[in-house]
PDB file of N, CA and C in Angstrom:
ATOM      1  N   UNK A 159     292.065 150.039  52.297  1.00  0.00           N
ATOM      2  CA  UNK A 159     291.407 150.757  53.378  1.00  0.00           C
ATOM      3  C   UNK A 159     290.380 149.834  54.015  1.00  0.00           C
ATOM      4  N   UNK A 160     290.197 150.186  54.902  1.00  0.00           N
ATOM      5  CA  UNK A 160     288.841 149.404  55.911  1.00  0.00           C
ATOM      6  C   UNK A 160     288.201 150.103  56.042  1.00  0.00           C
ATOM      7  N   UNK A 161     286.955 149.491  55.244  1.00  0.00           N
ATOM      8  CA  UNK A 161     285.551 150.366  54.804  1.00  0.00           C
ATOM      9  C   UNK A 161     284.724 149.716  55.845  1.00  0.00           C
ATOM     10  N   UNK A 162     284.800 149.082  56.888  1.00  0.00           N
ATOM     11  CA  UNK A 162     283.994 148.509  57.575  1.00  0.00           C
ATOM     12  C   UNK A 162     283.264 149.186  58.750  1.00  0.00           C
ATOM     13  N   UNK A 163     284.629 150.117  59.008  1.00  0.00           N
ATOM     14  CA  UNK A 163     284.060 150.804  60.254  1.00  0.00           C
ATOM     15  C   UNK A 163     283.057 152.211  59.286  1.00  0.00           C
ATOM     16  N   UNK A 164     282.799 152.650  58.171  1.00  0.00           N
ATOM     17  CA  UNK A 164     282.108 153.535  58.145  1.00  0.00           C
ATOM     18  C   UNK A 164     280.502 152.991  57.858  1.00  0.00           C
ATOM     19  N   UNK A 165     279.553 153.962  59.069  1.00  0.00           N
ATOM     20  CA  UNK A 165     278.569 153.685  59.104  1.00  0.00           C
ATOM     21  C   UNK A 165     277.749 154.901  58.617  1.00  0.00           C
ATOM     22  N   UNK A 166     276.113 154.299  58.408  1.00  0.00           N
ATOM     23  CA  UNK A 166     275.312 155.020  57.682  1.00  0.00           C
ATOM     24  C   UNK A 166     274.377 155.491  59.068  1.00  0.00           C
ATOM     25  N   UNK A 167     274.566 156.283  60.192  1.00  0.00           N
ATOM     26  CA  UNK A 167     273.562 156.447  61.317  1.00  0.00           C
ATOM     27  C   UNK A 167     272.058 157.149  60.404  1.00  0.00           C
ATOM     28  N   UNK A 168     272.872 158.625  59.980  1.00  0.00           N
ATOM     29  CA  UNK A 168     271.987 159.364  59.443  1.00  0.00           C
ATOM     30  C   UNK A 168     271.150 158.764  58.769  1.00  0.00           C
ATOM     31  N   UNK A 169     271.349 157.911  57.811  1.00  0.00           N
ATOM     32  CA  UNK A 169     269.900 157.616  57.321  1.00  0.00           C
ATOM     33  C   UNK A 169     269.257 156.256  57.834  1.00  0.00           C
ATOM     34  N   UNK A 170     269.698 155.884  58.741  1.00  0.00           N
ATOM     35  CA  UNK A 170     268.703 154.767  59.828  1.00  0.00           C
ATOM     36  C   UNK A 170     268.050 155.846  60.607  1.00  0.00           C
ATOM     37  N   UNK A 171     268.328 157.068  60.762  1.00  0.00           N
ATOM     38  CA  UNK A 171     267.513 157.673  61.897  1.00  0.00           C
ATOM     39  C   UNK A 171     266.409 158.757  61.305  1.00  0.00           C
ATOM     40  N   UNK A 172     266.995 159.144  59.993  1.00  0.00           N
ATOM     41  CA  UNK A 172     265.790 160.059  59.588  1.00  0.00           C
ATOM     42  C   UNK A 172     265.489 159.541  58.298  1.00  0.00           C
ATOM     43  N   UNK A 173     264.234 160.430  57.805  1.00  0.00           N
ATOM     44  CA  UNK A 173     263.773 159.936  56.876  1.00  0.00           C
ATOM     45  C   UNK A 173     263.934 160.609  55.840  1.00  0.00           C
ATOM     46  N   UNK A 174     264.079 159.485  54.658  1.00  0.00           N
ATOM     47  CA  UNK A 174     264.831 159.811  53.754  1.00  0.00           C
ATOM     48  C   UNK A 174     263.983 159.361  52.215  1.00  0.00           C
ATOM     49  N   UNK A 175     264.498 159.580  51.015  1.00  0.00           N
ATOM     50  CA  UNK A 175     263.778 159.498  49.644  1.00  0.00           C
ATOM     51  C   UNK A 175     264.954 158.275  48.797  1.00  0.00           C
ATOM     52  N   UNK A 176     265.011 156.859  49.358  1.00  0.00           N
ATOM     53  CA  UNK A 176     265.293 156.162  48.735  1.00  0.00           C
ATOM     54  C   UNK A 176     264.872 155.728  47.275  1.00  0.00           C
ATOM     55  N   UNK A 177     264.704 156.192  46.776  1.00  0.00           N
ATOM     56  CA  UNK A 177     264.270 156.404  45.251  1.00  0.00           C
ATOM     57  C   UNK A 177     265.364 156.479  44.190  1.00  0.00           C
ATOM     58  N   UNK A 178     266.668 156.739  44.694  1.00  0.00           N
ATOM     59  CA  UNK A 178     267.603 157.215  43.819  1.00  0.00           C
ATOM     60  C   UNK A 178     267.336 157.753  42.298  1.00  0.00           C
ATOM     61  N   UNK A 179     266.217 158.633  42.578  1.00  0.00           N
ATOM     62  CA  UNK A 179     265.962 159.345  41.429  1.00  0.00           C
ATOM     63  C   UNK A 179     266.845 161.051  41.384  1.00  0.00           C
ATOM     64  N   UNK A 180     267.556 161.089  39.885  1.00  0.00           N
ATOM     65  CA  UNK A 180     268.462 161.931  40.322  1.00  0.00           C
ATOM     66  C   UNK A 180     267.906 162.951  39.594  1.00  0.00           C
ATOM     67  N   UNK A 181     266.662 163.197  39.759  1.00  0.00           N
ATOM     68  CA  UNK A 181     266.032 164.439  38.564  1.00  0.00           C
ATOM     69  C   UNK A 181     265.831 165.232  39.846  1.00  0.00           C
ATOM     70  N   UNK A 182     265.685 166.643  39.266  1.00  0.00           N
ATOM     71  CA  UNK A 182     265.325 167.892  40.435  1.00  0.00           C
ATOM     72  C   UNK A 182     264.043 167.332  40.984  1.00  0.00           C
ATOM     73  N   UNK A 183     263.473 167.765  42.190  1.00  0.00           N
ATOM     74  CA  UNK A 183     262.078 167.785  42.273  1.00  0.00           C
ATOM     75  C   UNK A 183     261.697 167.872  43.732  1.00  0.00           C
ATOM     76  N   UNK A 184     261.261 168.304  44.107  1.00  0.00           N
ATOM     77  CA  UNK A 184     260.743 168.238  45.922  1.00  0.00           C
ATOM     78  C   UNK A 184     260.798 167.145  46.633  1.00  0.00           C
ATOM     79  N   UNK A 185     261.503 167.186  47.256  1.00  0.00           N
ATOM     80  CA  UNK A 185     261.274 165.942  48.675  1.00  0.00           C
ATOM     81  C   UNK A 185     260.788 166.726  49.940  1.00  0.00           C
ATOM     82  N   UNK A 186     259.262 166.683  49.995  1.00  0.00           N
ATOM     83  CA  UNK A 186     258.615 167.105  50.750  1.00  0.00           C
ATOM     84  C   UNK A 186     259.209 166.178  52.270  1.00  0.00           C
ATOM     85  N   UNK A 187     259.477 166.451  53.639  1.00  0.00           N
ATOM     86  CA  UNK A 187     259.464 165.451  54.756  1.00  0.00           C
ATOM     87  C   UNK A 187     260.475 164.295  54.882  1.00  0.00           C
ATOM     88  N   UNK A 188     261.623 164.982  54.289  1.00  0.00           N
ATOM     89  CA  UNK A 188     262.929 164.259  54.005  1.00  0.00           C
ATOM     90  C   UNK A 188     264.246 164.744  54.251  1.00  0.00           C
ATOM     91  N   UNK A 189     264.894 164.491  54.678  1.00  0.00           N
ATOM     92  CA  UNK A 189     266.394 164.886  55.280  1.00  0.00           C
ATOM     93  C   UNK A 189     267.599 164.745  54.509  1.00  0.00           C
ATOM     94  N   UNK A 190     266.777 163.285  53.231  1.00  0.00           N
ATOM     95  CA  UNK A 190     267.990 162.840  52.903  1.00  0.00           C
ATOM     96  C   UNK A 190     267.731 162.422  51.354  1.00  0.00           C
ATOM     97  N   UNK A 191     268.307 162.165  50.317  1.00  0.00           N
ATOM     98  CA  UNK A 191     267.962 160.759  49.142  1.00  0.00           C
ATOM     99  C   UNK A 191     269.526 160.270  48.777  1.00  0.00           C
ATOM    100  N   UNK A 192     268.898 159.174  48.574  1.00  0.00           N
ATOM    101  CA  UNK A 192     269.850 158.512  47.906  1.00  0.00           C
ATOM    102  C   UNK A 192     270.523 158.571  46.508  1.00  0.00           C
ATOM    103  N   UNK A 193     271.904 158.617  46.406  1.00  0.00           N
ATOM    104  CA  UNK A 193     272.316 158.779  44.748  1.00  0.00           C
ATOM    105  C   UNK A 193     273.448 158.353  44.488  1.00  0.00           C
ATOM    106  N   UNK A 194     273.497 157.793  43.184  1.00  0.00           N
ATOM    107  CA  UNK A 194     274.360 157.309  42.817  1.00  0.00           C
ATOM    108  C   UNK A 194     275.829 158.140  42.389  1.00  0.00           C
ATOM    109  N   UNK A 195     276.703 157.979  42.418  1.00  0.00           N
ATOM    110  CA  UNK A 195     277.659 159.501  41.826  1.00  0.00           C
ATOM    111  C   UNK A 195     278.384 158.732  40.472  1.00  0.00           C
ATOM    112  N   UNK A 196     278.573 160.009  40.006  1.00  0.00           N
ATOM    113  CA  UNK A 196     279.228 159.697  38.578  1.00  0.00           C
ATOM    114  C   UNK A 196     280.123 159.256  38.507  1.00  0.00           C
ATOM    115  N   UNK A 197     280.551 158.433  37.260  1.00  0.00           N
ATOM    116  CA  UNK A 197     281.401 157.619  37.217  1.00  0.00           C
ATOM    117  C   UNK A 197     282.520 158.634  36.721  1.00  0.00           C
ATOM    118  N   UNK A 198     283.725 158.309  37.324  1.00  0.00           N
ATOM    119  CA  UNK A 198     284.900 158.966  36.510  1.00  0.00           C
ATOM    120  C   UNK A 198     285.733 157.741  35.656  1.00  0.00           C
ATOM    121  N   UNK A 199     286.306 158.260  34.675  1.00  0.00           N
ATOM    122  CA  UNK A 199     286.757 157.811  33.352  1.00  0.00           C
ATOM    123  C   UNK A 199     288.212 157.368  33.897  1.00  0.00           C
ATOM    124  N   UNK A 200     288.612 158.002  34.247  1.00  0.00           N
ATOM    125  CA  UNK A 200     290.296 157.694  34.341  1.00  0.00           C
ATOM    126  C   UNK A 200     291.114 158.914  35.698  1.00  0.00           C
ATOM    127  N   UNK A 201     290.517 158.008  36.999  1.00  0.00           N
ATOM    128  CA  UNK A 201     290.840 159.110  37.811  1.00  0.00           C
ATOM    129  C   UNK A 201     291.970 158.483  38.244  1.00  0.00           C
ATOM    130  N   UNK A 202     292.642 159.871  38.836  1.00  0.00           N
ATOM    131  CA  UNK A 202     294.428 159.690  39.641  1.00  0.00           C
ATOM    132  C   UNK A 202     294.170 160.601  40.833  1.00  0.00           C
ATOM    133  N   UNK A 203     295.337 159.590  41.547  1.00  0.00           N
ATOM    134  CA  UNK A 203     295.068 159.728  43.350  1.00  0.00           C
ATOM    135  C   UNK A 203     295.680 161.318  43.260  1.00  0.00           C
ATOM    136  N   UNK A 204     295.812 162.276  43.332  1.00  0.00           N
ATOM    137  CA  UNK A 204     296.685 163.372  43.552  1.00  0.00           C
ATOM    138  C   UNK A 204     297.540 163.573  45.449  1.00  0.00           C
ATOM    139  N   UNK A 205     296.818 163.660  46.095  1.00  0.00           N
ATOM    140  CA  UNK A 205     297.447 162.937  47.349  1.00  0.00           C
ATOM    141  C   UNK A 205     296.575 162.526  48.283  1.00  0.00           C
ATOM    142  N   UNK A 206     297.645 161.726  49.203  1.00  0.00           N
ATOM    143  CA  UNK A 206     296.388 160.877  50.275  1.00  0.00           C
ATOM    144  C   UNK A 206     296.749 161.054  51.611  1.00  0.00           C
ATOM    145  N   UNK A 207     296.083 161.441  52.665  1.00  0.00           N
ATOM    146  CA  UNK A 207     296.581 162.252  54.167  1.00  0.00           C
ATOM    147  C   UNK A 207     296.514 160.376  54.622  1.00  0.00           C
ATOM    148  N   UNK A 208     297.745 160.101  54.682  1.00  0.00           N
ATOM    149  CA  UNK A 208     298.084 158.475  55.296  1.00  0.00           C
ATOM    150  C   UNK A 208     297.797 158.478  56.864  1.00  0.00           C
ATOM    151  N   UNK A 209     298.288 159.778  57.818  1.00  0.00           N
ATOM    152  CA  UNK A 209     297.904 159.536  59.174  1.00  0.00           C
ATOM    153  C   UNK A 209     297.000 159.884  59.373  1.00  0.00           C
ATOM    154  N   UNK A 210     296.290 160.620  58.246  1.00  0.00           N
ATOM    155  CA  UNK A 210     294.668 160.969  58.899  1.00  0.00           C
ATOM    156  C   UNK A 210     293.856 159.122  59.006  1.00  0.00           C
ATOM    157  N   UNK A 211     294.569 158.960  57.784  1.00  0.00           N
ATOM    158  CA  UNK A 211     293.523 157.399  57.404  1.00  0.00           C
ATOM    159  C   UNK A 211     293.765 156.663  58.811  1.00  0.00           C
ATOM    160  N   UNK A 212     295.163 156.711  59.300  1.00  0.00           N
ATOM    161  CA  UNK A 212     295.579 155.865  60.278  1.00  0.00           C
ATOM    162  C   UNK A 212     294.258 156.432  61.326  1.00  0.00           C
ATOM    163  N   UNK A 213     294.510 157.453  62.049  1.00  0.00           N
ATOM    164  CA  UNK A 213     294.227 157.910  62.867  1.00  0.00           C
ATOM    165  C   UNK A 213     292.561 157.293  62.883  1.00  0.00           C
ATOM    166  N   UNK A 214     291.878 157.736  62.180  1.00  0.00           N
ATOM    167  CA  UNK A 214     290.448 157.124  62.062  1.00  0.00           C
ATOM    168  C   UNK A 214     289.863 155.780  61.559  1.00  0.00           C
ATOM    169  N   UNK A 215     290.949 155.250  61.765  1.00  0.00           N
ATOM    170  CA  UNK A 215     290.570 153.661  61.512  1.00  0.00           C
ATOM    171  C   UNK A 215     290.898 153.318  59.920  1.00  0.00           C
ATOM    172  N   UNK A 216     290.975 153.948  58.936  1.00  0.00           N
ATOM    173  CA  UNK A 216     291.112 153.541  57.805  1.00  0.00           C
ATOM    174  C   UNK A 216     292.250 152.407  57.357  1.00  0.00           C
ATOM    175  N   UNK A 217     292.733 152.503  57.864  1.00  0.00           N
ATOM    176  CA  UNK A 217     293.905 151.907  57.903  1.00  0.00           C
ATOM    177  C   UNK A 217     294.518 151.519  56.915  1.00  0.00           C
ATOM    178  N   UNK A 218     295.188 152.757  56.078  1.00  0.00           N
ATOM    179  CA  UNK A 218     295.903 153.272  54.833  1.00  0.00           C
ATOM    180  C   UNK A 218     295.233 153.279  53.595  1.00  0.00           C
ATOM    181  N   UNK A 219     296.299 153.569  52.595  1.00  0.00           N
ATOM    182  CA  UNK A 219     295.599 153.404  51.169  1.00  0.00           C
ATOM    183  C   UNK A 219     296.340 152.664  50.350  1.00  0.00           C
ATOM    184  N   UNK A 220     295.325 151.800  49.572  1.00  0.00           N
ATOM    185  CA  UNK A 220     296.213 151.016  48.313  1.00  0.00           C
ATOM    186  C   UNK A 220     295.688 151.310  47.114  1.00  0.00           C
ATOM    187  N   UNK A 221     295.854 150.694  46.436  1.00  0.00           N
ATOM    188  CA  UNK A 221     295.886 151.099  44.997  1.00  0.00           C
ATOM    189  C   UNK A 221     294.407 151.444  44.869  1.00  0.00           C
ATOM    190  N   UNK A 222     294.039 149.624  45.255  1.00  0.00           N
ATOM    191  CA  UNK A 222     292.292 149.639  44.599  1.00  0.00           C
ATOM    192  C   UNK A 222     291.221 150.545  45.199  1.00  0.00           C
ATOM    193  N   UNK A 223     291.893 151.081  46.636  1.00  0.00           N
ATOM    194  CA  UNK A 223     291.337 152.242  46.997  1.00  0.00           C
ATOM    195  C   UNK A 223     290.277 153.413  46.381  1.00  0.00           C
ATOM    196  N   UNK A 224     291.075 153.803  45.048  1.00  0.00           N
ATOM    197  CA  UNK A 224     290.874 154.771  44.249  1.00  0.00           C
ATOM    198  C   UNK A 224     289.598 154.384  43.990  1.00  0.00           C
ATOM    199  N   UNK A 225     288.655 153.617  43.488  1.00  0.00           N
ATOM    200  CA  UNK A 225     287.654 153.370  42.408  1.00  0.00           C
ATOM    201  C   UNK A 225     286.316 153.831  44.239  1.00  0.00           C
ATOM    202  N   UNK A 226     286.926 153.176  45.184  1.00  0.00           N
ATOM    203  CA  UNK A 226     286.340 153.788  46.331  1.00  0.00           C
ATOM    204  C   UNK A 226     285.918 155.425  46.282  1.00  0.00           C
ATOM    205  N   UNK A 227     287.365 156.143  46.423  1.00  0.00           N
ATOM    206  CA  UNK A 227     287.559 157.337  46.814  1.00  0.00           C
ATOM    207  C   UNK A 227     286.616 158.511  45.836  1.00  0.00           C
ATOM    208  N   UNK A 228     286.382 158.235  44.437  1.00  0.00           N
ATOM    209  CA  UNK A 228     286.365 158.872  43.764  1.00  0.00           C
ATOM    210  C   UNK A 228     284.765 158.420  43.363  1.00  0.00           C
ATOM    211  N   UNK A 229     284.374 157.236  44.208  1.00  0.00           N
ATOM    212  CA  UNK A 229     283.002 157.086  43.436  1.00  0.00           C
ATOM    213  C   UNK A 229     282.535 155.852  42.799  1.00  0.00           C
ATOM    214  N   UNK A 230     283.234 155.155  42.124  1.00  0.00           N
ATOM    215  CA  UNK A 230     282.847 154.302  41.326  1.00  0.00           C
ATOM    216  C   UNK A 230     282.804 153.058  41.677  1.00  0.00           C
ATOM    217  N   UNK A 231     283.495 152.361  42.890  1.00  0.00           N
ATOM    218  CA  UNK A 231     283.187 151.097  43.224  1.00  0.00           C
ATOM    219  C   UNK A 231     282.730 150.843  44.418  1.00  0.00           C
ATOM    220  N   UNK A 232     281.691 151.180  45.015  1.00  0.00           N
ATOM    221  CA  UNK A 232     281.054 151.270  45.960  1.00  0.00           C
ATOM    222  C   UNK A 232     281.088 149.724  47.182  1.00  0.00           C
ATOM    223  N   UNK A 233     281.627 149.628  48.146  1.00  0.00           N
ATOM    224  CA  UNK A 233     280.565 148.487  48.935  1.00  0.00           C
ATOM    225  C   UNK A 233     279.348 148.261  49.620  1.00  0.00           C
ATOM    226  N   UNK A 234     279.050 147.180  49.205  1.00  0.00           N
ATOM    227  CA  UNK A 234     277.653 146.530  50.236  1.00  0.00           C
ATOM    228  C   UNK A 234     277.025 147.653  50.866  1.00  0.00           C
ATOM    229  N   UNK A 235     278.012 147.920  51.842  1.00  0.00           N
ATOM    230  CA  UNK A 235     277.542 148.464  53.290  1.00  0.00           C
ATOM    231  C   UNK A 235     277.573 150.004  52.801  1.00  0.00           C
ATOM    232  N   UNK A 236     277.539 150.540  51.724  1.00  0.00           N
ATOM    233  CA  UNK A 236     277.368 151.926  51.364  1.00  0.00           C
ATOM    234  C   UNK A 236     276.761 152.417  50.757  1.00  0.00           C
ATOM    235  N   UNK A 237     275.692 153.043  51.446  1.00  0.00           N
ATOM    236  CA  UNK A 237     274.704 153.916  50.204  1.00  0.00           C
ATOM    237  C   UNK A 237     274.632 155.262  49.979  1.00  0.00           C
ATOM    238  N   UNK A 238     275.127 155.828  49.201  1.00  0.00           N
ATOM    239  CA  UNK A 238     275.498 157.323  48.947  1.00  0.00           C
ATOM    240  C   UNK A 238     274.648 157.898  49.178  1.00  0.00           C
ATOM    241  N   UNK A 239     274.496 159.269  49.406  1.00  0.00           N
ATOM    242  CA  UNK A 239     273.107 159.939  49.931  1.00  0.00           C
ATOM    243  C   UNK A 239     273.810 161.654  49.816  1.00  0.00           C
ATOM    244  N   UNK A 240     273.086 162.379  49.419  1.00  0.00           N
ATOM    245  CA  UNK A 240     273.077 163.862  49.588  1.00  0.00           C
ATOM    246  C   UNK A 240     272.011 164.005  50.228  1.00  0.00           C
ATOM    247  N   UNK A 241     272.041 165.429  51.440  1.00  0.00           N
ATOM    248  CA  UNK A 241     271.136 166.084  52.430  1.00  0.00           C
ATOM    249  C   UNK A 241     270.532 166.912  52.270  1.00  0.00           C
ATOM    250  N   UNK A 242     269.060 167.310  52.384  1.00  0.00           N
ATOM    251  CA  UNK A 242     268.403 168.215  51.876  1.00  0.00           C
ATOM    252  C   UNK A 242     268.689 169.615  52.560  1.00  0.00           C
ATOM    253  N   UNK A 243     268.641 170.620  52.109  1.00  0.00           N
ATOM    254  CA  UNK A 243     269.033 172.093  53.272  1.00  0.00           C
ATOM    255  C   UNK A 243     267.879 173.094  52.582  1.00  0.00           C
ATOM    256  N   UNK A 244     267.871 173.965  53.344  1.00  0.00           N
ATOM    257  CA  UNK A 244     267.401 175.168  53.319  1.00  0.00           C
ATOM    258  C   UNK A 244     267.861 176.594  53.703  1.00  0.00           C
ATOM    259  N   UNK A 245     267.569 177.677  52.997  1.00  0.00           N
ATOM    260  CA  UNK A 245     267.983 178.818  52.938  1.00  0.00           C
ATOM    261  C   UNK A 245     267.259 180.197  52.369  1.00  0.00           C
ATOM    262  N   UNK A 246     268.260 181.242  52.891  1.00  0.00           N
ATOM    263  CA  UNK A 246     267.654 182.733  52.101  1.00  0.00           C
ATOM    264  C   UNK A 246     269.112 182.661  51.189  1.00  0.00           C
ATOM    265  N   UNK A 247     268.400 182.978  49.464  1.00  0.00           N
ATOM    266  CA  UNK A 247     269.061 183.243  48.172  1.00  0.00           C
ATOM    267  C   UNK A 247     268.680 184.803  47.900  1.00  0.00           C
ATOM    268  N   UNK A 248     269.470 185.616  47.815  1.00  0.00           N
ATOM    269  CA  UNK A 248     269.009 187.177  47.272  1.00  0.00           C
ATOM    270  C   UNK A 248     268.094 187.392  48.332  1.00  0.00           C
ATOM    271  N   UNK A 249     268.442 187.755  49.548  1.00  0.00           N
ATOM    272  CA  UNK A 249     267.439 188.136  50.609  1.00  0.00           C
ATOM    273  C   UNK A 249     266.407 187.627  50.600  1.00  0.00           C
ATOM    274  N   UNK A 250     265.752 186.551  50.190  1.00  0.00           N
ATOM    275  CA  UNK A 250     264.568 186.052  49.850  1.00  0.00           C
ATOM    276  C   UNK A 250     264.768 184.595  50.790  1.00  0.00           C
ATOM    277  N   UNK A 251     263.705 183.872  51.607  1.00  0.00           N
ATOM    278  CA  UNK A 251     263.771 182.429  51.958  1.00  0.00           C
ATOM    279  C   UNK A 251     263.433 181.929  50.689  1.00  0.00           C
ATOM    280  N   UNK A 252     264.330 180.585  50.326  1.00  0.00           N
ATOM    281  CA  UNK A 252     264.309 180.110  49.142  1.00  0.00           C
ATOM    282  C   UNK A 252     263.550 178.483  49.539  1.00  0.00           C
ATOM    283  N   UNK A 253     263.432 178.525  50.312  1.00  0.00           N
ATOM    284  CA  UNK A 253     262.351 177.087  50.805  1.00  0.00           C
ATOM    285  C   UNK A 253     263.492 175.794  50.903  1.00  0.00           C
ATOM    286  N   UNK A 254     262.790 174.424  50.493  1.00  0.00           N
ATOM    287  CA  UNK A 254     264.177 173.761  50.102  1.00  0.00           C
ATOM    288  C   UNK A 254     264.880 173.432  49.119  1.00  0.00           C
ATOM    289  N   UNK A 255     266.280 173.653  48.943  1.00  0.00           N
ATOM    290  CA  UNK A 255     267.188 173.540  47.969  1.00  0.00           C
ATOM    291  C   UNK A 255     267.591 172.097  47.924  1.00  0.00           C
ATOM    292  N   UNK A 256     268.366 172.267  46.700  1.00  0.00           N
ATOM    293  CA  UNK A 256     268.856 170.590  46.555  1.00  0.00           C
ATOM    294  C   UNK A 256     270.548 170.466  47.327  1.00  0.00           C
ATOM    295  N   UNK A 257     270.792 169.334  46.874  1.00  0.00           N
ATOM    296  CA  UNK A 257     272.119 169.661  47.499  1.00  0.00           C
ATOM    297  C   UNK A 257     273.206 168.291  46.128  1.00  0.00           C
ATOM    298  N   UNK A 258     273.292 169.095  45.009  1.00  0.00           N
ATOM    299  CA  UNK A 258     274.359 168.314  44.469  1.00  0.00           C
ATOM    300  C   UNK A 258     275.959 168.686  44.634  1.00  0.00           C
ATOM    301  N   UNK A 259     275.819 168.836  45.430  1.00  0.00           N
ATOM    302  CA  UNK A 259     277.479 169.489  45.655  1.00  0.00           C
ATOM    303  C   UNK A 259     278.046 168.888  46.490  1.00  0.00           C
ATOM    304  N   UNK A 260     277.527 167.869  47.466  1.00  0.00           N
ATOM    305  CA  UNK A 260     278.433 166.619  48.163  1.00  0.00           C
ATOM    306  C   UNK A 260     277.548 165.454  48.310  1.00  0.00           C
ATOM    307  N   UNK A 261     278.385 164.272  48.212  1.00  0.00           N
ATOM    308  CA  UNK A 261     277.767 163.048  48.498  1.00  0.00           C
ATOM    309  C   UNK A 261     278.200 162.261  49.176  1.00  0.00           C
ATOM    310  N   UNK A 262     277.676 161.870  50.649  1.00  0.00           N
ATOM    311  CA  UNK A 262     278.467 161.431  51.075  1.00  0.00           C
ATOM    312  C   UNK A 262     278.221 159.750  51.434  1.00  0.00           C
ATOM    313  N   UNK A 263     279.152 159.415  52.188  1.00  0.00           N
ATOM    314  CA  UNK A 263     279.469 157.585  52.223  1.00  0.00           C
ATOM    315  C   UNK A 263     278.710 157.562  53.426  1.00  0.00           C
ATOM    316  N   UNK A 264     278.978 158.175  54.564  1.00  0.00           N
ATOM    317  CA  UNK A 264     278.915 157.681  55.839  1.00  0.00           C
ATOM    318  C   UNK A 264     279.785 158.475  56.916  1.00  0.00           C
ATOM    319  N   UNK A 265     279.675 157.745  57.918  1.00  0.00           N
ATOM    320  CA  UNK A 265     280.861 158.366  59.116  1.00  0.00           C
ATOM    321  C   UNK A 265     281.621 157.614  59.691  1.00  0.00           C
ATOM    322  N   UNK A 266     282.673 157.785  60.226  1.00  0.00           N
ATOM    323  CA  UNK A 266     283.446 157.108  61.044  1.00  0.00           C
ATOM    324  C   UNK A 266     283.572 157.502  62.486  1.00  0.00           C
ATOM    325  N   UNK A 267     283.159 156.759  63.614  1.00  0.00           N
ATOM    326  CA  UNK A 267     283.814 156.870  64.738  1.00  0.00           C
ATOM    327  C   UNK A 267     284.937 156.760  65.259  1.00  0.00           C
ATOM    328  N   UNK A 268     286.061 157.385  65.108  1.00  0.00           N
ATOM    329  CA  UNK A 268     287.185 157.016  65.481  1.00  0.00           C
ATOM    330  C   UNK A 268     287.662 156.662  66.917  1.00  0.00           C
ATOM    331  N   UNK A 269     288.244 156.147  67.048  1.00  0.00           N
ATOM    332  CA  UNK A 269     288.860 155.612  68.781  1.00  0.00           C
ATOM    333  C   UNK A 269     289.299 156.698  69.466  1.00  0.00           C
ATOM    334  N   UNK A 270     290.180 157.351  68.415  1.00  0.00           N
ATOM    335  CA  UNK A 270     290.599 158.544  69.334  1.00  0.00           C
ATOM    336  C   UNK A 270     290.021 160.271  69.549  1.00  0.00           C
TER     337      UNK A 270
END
């Protein structure tokens, strides 16, 4: 795949808790932190959308792909990051929440 075209806008533009500290705790005035994701042991591709990859520049998948896809072999140009949010939990405003439930790489601009 061509990891080149995905870029990091979001966190050049706001501010964020580069700390990659992965304990709970308030990020007062932050949009964003940085984190590392877990390593998986022995992951398998289950399937791979080939014209989506086409379509947005990826430009397919190979093997070594996987250690990408799943987390574990990161490049240079990628720094993982989850986004801070906020919400009402049980009718209540719950202030800000964390967000371990996605992590993402970046974005792609696609051509088309």
């Amino acid at each position: 795949m061509n990891l080149t075209n995905i870029k990091q806008p979001f966190t050049e533009i706001f501010p964020g808790d580069f700390s990659g500290n992965p304990m709970q705790r308030m990020t007062p005035k932050v949009l964003f932190s940085t984190v590392a994701p877990v390593e998986f042991k022995s992951p398998k591709l289950i399937i791979f959308n080939e014209k989506l990859s086409e379509e947005i520049g990826l430009e397919g998948y190979e093997e070594k792909d996987l250690g990408f896809l799943v987390g574990n072999h990161l490049p240079d140009n990628i720094k993982p990051y989850s986004t801070a949010y906020a919400g009402h939990q049980f009718g209540n405003w719950a202030g800000q929440l964390g967000d371990g439930r996605a992590i993402y790489a970046g974005e792609i601009e696609s051509p088309s």
